[in-house]
Short mmCIF file of C-alpha atoms and ligand atoms in Angstrom, two decimals:
data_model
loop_
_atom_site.label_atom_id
_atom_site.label_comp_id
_atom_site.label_asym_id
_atom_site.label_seq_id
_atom_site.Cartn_x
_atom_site.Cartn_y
_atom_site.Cartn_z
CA UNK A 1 68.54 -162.40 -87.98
CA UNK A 2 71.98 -160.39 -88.17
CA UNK A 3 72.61 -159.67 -84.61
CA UNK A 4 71.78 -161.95 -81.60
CA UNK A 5 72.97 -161.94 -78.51
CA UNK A 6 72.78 -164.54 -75.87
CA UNK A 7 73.08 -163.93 -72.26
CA UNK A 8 71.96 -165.72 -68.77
CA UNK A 9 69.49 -164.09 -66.68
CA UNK A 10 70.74 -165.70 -63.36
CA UNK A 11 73.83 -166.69 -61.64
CA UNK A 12 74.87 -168.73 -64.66
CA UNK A 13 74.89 -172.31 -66.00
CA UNK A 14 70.85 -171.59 -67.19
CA UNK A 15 71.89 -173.66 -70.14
CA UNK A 16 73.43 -170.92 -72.44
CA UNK A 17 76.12 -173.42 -74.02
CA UNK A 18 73.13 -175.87 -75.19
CA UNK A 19 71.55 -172.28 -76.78
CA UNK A 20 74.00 -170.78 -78.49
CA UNK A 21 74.91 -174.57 -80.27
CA UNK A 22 70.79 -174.79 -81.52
CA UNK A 23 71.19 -171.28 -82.36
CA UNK A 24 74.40 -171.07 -83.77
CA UNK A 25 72.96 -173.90 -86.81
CA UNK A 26 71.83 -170.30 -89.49
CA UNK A 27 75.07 -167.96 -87.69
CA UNK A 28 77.78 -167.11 -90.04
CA UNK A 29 79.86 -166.15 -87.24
CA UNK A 30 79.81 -166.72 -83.27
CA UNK A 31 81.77 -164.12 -80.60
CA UNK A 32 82.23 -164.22 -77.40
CA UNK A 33 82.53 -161.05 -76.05
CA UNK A 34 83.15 -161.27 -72.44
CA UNK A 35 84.75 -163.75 -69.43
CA UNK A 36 87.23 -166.40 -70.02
CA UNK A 37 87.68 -170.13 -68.81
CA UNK A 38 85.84 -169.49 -65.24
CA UNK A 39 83.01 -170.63 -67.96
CA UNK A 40 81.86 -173.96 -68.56
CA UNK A 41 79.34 -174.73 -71.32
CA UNK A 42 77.78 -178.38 -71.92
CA UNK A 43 77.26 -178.81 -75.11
CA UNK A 44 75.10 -182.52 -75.97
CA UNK A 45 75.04 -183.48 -79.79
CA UNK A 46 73.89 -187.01 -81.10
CA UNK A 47 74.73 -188.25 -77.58
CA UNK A 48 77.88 -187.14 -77.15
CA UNK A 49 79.68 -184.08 -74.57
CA UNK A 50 81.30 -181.23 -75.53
CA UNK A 51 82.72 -179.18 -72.48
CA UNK A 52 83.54 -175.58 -73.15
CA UNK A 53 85.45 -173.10 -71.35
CA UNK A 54 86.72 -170.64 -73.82
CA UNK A 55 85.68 -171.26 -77.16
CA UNK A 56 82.08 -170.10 -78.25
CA UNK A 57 79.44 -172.96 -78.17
CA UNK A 58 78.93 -172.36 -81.50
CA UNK A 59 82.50 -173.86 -82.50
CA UNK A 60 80.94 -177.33 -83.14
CA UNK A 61 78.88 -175.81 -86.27
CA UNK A 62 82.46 -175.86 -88.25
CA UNK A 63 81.28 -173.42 -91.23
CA UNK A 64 81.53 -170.17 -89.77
CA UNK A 65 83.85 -168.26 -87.82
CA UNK A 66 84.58 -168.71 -84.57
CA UNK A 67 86.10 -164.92 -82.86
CA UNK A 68 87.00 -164.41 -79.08
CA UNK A 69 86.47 -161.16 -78.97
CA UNK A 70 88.60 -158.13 -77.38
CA UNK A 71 86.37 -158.09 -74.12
CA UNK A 72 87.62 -162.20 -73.17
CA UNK A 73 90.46 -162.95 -70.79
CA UNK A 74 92.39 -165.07 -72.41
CA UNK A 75 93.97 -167.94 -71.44
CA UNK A 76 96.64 -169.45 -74.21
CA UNK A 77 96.96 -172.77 -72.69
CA UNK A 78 93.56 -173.27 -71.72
CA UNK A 79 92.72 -172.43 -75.54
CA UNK A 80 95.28 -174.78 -77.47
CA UNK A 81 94.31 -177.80 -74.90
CA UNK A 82 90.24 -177.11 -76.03
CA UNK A 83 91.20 -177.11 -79.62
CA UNK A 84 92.86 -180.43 -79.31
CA UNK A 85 90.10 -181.95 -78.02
CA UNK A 86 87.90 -180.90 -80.41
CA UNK A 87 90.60 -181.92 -83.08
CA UNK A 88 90.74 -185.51 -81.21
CA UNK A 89 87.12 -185.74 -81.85
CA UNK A 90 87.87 -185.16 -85.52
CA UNK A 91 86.69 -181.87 -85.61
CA UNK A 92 88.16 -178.68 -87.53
CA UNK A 93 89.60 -175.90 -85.45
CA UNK A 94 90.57 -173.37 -88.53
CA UNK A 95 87.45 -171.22 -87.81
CA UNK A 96 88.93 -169.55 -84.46
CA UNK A 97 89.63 -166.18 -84.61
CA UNK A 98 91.32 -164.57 -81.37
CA UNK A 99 91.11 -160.78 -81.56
CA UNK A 100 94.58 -158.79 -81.06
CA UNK A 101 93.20 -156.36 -78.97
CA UNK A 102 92.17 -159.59 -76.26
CA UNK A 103 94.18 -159.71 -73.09
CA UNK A 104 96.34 -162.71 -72.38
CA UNK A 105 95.17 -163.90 -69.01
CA UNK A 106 99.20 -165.32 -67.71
CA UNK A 107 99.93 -168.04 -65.49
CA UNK A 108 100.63 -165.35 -62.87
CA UNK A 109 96.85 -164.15 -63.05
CA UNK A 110 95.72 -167.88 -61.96
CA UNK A 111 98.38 -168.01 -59.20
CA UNK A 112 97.33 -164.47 -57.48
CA UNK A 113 93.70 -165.68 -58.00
CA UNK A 114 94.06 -169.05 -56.07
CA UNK A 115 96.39 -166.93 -53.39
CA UNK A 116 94.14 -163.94 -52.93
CA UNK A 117 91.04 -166.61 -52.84
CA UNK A 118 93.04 -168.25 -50.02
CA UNK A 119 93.81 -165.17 -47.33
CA UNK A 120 90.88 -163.30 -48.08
CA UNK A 121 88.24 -163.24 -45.25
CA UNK A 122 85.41 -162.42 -47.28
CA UNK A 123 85.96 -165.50 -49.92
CA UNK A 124 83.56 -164.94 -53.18
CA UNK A 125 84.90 -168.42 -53.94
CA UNK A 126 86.13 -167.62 -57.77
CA UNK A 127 86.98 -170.93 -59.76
CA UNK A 128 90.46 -169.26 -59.36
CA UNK A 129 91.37 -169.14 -63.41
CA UNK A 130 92.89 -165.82 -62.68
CA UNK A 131 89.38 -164.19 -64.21
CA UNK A 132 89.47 -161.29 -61.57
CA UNK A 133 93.47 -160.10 -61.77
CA UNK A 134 93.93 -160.63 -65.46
CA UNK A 135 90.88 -157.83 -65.78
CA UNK A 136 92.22 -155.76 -62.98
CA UNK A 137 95.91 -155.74 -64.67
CA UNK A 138 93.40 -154.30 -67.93
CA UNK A 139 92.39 -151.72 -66.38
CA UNK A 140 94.62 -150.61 -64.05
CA UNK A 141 96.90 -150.84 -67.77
CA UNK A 142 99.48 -152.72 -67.29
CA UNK A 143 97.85 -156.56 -69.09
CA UNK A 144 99.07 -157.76 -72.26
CA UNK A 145 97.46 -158.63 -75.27
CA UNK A 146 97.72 -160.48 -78.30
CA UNK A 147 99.07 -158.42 -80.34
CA UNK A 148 102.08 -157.91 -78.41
CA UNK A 149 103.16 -161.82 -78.67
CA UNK A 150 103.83 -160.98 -82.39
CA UNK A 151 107.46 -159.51 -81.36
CA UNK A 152 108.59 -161.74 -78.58
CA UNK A 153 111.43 -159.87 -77.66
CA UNK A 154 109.01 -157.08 -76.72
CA UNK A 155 107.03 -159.92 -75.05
CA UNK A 156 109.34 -161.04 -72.86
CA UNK A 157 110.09 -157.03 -71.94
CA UNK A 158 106.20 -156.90 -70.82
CA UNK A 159 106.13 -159.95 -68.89
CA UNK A 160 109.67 -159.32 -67.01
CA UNK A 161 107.90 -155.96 -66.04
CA UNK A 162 104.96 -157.40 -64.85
CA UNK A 163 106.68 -160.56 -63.07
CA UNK A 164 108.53 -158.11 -60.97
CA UNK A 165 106.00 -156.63 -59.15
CA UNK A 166 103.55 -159.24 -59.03
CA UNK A 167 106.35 -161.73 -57.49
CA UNK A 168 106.75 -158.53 -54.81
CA UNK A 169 103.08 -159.30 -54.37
CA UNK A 170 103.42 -162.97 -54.10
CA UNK A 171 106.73 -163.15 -51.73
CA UNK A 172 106.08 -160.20 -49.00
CA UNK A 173 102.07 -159.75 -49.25
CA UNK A 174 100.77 -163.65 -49.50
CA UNK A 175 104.29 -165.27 -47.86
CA UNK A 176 104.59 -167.53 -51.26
CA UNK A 177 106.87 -168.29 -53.78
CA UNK A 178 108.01 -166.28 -56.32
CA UNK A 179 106.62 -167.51 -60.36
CA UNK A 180 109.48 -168.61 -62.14
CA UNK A 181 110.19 -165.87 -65.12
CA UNK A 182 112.14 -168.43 -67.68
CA UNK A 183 109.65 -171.43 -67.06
CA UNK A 184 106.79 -168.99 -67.89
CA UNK A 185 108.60 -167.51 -71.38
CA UNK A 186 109.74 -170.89 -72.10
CA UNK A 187 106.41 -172.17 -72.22
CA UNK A 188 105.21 -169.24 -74.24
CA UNK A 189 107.67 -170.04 -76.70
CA UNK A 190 106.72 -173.25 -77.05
CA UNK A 191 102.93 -172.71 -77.78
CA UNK A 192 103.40 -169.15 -79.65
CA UNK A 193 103.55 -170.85 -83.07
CA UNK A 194 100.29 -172.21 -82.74
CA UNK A 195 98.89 -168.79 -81.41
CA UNK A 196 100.07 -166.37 -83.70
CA UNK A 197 98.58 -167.27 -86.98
CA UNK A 198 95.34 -167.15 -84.83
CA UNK A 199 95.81 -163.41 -83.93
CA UNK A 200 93.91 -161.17 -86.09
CA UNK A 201 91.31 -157.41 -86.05
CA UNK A 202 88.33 -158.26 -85.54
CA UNK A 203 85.98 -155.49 -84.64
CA UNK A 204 86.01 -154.22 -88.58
CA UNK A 205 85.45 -157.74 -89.18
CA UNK A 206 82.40 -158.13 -87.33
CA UNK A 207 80.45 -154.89 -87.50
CA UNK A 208 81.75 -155.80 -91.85
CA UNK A 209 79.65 -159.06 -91.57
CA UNK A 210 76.85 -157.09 -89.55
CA UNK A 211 76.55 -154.27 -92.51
CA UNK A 212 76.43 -157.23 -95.11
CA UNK A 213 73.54 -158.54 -93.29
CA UNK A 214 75.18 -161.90 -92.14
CA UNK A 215 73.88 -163.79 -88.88
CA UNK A 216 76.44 -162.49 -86.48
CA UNK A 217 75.85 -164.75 -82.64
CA UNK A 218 77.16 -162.78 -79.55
CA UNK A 219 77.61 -165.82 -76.30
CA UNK A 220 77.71 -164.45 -73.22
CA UNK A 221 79.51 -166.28 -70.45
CA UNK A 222 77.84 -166.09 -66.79
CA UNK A 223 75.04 -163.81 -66.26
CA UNK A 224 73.21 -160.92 -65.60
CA UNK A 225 73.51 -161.63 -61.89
CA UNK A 226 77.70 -162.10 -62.04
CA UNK A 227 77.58 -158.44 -62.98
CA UNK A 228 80.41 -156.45 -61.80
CA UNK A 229 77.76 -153.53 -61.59
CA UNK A 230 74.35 -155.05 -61.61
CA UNK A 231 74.40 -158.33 -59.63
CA UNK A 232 75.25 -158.81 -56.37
CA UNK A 233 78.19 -157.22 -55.75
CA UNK A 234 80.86 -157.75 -54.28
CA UNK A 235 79.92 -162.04 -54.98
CA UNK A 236 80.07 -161.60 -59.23
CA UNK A 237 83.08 -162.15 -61.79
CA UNK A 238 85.01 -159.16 -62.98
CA UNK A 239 83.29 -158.51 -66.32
CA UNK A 240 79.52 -157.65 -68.04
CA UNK A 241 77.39 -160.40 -68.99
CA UNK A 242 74.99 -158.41 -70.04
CA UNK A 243 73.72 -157.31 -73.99
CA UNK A 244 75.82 -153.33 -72.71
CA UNK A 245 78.76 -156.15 -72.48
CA UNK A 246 78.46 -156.90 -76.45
CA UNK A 247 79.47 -152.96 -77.50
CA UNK A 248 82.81 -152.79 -75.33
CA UNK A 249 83.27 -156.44 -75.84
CA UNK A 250 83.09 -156.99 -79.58
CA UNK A 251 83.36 -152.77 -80.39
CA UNK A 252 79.39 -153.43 -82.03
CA UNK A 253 77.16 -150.14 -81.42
CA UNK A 254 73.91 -150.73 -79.36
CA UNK A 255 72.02 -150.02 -82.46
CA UNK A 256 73.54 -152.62 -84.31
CA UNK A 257 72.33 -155.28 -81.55
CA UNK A 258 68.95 -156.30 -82.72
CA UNK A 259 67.75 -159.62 -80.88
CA UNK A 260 68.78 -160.16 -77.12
CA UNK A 261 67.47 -163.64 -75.74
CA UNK A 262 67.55 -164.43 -72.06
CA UNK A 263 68.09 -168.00 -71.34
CA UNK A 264 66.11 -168.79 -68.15
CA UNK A 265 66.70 -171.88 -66.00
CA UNK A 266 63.31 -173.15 -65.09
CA UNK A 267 64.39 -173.35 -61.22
CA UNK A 268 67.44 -171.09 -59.94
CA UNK A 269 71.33 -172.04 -59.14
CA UNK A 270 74.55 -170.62 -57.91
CA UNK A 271 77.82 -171.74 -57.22
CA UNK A 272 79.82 -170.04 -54.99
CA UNK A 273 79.45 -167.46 -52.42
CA UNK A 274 76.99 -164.90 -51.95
CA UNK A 275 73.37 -164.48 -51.29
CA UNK A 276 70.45 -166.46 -52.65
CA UNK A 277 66.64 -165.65 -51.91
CA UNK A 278 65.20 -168.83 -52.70
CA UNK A 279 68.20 -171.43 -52.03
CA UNK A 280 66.79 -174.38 -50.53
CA UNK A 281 69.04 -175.70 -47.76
CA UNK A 282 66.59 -178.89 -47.70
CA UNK A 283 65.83 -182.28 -49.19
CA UNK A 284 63.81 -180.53 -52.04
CA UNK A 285 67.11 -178.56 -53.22
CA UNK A 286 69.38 -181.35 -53.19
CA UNK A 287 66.22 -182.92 -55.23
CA UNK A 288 66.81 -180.41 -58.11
CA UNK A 289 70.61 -181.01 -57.44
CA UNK A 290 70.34 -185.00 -58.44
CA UNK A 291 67.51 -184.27 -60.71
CA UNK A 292 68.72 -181.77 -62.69
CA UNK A 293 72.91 -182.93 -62.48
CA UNK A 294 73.88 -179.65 -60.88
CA UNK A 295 77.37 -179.76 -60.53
CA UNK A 296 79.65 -177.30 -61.92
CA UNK A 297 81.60 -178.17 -65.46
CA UNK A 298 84.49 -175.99 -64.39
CA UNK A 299 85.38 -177.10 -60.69
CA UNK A 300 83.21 -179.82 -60.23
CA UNK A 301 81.25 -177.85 -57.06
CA UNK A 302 77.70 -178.92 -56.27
CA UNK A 303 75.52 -176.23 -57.22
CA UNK A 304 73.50 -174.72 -54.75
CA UNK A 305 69.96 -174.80 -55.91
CA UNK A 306 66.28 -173.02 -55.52
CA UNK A 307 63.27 -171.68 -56.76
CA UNK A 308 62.95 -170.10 -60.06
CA UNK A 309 63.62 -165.98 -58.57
CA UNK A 310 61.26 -163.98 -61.12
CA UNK A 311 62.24 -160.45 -59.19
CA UNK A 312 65.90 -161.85 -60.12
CA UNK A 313 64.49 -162.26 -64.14
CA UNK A 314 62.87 -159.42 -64.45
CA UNK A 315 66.08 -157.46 -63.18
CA UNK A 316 67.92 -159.38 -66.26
CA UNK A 317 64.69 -157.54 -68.40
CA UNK A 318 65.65 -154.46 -67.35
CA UNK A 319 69.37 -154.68 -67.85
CA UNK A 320 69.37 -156.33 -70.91
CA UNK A 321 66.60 -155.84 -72.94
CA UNK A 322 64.96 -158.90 -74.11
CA UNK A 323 63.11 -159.80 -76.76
CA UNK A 324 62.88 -163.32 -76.18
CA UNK A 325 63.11 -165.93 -73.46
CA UNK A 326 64.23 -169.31 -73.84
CA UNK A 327 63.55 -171.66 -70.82
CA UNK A 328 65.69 -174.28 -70.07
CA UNK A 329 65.57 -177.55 -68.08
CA UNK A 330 61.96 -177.50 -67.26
CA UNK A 331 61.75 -181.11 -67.49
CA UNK A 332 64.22 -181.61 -64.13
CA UNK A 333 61.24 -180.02 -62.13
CA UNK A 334 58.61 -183.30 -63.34
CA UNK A 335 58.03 -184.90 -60.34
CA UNK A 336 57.49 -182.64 -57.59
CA UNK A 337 54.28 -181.83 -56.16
CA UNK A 338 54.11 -178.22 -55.92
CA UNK A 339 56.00 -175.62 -57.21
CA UNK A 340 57.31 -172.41 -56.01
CA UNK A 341 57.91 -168.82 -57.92
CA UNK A 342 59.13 -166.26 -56.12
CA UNK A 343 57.80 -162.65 -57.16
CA UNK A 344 58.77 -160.47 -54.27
CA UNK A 345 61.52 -159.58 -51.62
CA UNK A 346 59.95 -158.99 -47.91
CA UNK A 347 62.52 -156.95 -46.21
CA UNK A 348 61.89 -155.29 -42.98
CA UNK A 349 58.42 -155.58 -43.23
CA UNK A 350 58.75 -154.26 -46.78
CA UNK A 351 57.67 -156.06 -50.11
CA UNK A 352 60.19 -155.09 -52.70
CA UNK A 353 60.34 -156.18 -56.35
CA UNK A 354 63.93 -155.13 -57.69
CA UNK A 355 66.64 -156.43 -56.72
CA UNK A 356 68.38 -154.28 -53.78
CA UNK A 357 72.27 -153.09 -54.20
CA UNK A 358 73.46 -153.64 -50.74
CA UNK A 359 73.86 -157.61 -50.35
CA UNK A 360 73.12 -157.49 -46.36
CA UNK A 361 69.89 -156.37 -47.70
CA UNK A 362 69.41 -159.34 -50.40
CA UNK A 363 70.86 -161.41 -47.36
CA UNK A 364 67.65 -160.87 -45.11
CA UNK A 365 65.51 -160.63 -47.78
CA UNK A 366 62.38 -163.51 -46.98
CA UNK A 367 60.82 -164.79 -50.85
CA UNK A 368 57.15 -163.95 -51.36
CA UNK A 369 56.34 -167.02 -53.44
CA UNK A 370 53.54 -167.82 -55.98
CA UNK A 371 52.60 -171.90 -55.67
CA UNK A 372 52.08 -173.44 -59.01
CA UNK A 373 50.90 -177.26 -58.82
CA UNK A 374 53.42 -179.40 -59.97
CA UNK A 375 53.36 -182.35 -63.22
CA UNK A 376 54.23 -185.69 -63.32
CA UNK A 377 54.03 -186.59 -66.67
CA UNK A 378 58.01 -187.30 -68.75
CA UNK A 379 57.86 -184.12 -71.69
CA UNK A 380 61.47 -184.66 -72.38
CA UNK A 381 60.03 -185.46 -75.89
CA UNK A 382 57.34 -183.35 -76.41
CA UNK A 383 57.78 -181.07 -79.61
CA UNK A 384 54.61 -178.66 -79.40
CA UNK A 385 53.79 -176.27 -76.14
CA UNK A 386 50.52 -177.52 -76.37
CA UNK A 387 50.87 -181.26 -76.02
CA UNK A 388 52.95 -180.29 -72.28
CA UNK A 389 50.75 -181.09 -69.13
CA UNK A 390 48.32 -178.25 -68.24
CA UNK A 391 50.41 -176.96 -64.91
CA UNK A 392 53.14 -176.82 -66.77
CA UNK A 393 51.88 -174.78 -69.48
CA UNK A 394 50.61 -172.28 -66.80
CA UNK A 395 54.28 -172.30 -65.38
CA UNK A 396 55.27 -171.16 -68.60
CA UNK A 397 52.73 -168.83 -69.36
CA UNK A 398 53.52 -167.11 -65.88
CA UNK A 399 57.09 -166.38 -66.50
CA UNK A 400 55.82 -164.96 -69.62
CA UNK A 401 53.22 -162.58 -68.07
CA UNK A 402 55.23 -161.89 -65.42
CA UNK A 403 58.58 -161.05 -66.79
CA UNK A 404 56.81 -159.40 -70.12
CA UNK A 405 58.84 -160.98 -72.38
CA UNK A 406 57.51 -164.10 -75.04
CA UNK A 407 59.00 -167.68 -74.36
CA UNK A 408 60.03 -168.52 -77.99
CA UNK A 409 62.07 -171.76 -77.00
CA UNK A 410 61.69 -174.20 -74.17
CA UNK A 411 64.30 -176.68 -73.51
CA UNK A 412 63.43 -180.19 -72.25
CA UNK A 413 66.33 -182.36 -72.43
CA UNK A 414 70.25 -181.54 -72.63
CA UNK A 415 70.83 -182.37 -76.35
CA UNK A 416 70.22 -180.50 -79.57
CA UNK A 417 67.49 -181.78 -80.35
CA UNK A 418 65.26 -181.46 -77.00
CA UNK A 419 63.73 -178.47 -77.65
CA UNK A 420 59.69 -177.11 -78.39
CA UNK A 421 60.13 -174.05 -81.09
CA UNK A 422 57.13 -171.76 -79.97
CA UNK A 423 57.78 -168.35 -81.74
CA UNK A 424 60.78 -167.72 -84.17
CA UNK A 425 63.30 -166.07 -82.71
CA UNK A 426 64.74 -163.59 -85.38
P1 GDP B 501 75.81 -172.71 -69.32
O1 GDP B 501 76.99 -172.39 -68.49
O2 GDP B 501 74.74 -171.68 -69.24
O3 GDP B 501 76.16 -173.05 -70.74
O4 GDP B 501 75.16 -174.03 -68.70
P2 GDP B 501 75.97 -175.36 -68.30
O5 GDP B 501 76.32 -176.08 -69.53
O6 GDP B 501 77.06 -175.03 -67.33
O7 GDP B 501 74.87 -176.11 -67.44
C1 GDP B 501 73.66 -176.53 -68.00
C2 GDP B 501 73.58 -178.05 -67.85
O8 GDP B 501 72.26 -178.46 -68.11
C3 GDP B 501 74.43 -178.80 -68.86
O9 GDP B 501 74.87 -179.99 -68.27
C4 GDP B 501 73.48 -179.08 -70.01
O10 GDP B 501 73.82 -180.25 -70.75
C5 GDP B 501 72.19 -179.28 -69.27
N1 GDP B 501 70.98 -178.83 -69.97
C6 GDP B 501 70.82 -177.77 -70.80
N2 GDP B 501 69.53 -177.63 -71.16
C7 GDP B 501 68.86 -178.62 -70.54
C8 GDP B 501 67.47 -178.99 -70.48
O11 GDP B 501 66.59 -178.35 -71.05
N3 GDP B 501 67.16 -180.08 -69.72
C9 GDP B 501 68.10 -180.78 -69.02
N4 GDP B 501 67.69 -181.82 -68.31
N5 GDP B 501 69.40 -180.47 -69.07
C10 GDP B 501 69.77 -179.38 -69.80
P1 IMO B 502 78.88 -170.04 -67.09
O1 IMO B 502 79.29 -169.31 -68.33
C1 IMO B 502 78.33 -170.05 -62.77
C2 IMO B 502 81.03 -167.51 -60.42
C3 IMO B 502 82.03 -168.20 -59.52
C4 IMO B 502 82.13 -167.17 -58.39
C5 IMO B 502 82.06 -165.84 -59.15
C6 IMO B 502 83.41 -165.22 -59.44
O2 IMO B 502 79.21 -171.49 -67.11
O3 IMO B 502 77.47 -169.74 -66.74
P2 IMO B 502 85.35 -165.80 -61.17
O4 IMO B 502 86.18 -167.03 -61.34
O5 IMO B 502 84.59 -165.40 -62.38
O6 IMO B 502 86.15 -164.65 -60.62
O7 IMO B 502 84.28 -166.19 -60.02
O8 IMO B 502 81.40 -166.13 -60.37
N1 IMO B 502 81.08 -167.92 -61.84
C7 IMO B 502 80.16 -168.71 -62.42
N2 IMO B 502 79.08 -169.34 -61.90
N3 IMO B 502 78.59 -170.13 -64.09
C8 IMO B 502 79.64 -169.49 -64.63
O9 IMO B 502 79.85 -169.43 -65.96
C9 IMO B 502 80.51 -168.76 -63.78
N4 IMO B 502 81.64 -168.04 -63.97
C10 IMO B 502 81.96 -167.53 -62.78
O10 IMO B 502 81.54 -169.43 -59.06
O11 IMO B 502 81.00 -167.24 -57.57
MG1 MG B 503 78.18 -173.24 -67.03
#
């Protein structure tokens, strides 16, 4: 390998964190290239849990470098507090790499978030870390990034600029208080020391280590589905998940991308608002729920859970480009009797299979489901494809056939090591 990127092929929390750590063993550096802390990545190694927000899965494998790249929103605090963990834990933290070009998502970002999420009618329900008005502030071009906490003086010019509007925003649109301007530089100055030697260029630096031929990892955060273009708008985050996110995230040419896996949760999830083909509002989806510990690592919200969406998968194909699949968390779905796959959209007397733009559409859309008989036999420590139970095997095989892309991994269990190697992914 010298160029893999990770992504989700649903509405996140597929099991990319778990992924990118297995993956991440032969990388000789790991990016994340888009997102910020409304990310939360469960990392499981010889028993114990890692949580990650910001930092790339791939920060437990200490050897190479660690970059969040210019395409992250960036929250300081959020950062330092992760390192110390991992620190606590005895772990090194010299590896992470913060590009200059990233934007600092301020404490001003997280406040609008939590005050826009409040009045709005329409909620999308955000996990309010600002994710949405720190990339707004980008490209409308007024944000600040890294770079610019190298001069403070300079800093404290951009963020008194800022304040002043946004605390106009705060005090006559939302009827709040204004953000305190000396609590918020004060705390910067308190933390920059610890920032600034992390601060560095890092797009010649990675497309350098992609020329030499070195295992570069790209992590996407959310998925294909979260798409500010692609999924189902106006219900996504503010950034793109998918492989196109890698070039304008990390500055790496398409043609320098050369693997693109699609991690696939064996049944489908969302958390927060927005439509969902094959939710189950029933006993069987708060089955997967308890079964499968769906519950979200960055706000604690129950997931809301349903049948694996193949029309939603194959959308992800398109998008994305993927060589390989790797299927996660098959082994929550042991148990249940019958399975369900959905491989169509039935709207208005209309079978569709792509997923439509206008969400009112998606909204009435009825699944046309495939029924797969279910297993009942444990494989959370089964090593070979073949030794899995016959229906699950054709489960497999299905996605496979269906979707057009191989399965090189399957994931049965949460930790490192729960995993059946079925084609090397390169
Ligand atoms: P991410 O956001 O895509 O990284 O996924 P999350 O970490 O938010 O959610 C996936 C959850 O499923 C985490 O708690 C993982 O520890 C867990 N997990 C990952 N893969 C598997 C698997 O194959 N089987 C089971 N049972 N749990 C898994
Ligand atoms: P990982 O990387 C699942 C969802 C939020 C909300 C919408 C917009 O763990 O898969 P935002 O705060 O980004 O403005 O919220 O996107 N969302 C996620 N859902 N997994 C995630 O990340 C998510 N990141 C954002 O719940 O519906
Ligand atoms: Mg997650």
């Amino acid at each position: 390998m010298s160029s893999q990127v990770v992504v989700g092929t649903q509405w996140g929390d597929e099991g990319k964190g778990k992924i990118v750590d297995v993956l991440a063993e032969n990388a000789d550096m790991v990016v994340r290239f888009q997102g910020g802390d409304n990310a939360g990545h469960t990392v499981i190694v010889d028993g114990k849990k890692h949580v990650l927000h910001l930092l790339p899965s791939g920060v437990l494998h200490e050897e190479g470098a660690c970059i969040i790249g210019p395409g992250v929103v960036c929250n300081p605090f959020v950062l330092l507090e992760e390192m110390e963990k991992l620190k606590e834990g005895g772990m090194s933290t010299d590896h992470i790499i913060v590009s200059d070009r990233t934007h600092i998502l301020m404490p001003y970002h997280c406040y609008q978030d939590q005050l826009e999420e409040s009045a709005a009618v329409n909620k999308i329900g955000t996990t309010k870390k600002g994710i949405g008005p720190c990339y707004a502030d980008k490209y409308a071009r007024h944000g600040i990034r890294y770079h610019e906490l190298k001069d403070f003086e300079h800093f404290k010019e951009r963020v008194h600029e800022n304040l002043k509007l946004k605390n106009k925003l705060f005090t006559e649109v939302y009827n709040a208080e204004p953000m305190d301007e000396e609590k918020i530089i004060a705390d910067f100055e308190q933390i920059r020391s610890r920032i600034l030697p992390m601060i560095k260029e890092t797009t010649s630096v990675i497309n350098k280590a992609i020329d030499e031929g070195k295992n570069v990892l790209f992590e996407g955060a959310q998925a294909c589905m979260l798409d500010i273009n692609y999924g189902t708008y106006p219900y996504v985050t503010s950034s793109s998940p998918t492989s196109a996110g890698v070039t304008e995230g990390a500055g790496v040419a398409p043609s320098k991308i050369q693997t693109v896996v699609g991690v696939v949760k064996a049944y489908s999830t969302r958390v927060g608002e927005g439509p969902f083909v094959t939710e189950l509002e029933n006993e069987k989806g708060e089955w997967i729920r308890d079964h499968g510990f769906e519950f979200g690592a960055t706000t604690g919200r129950p997931r809301r859970c349903g049948w694996l969406d193949l029309v939603v998968v194959k959308h992800a194909h398109m998008l994305n480009g993927l060589t390989d699949i790797v299927l996660t968390k098959i082994d929550v779905l042991t148990g249940l009797d019958e399975l369900n796959v959905c491989i169509g959209y039935e709207i208005d007397g209309q079978i569709l299979d792509i997923v439509p733009s206008d969400q009112e559409e998606v909204a009435r859309a009825k699944p046309v489901y495939k029924v797969f008989p279910g297993w009942k036999e444990d494989i959370t420590k089964i090593e070979r494809k073949e030794d899995l139970p016959k229906e699950c095997i054709d489960y497999i095989d299905f996605i496979e056939e269906y979707v057009g892309v191989p399965v090189s991994m399957i994931s049965v269990g949460p930790d490192r090591v729960n995993n059946i190697y079925v084609k090397e992914i390169k």
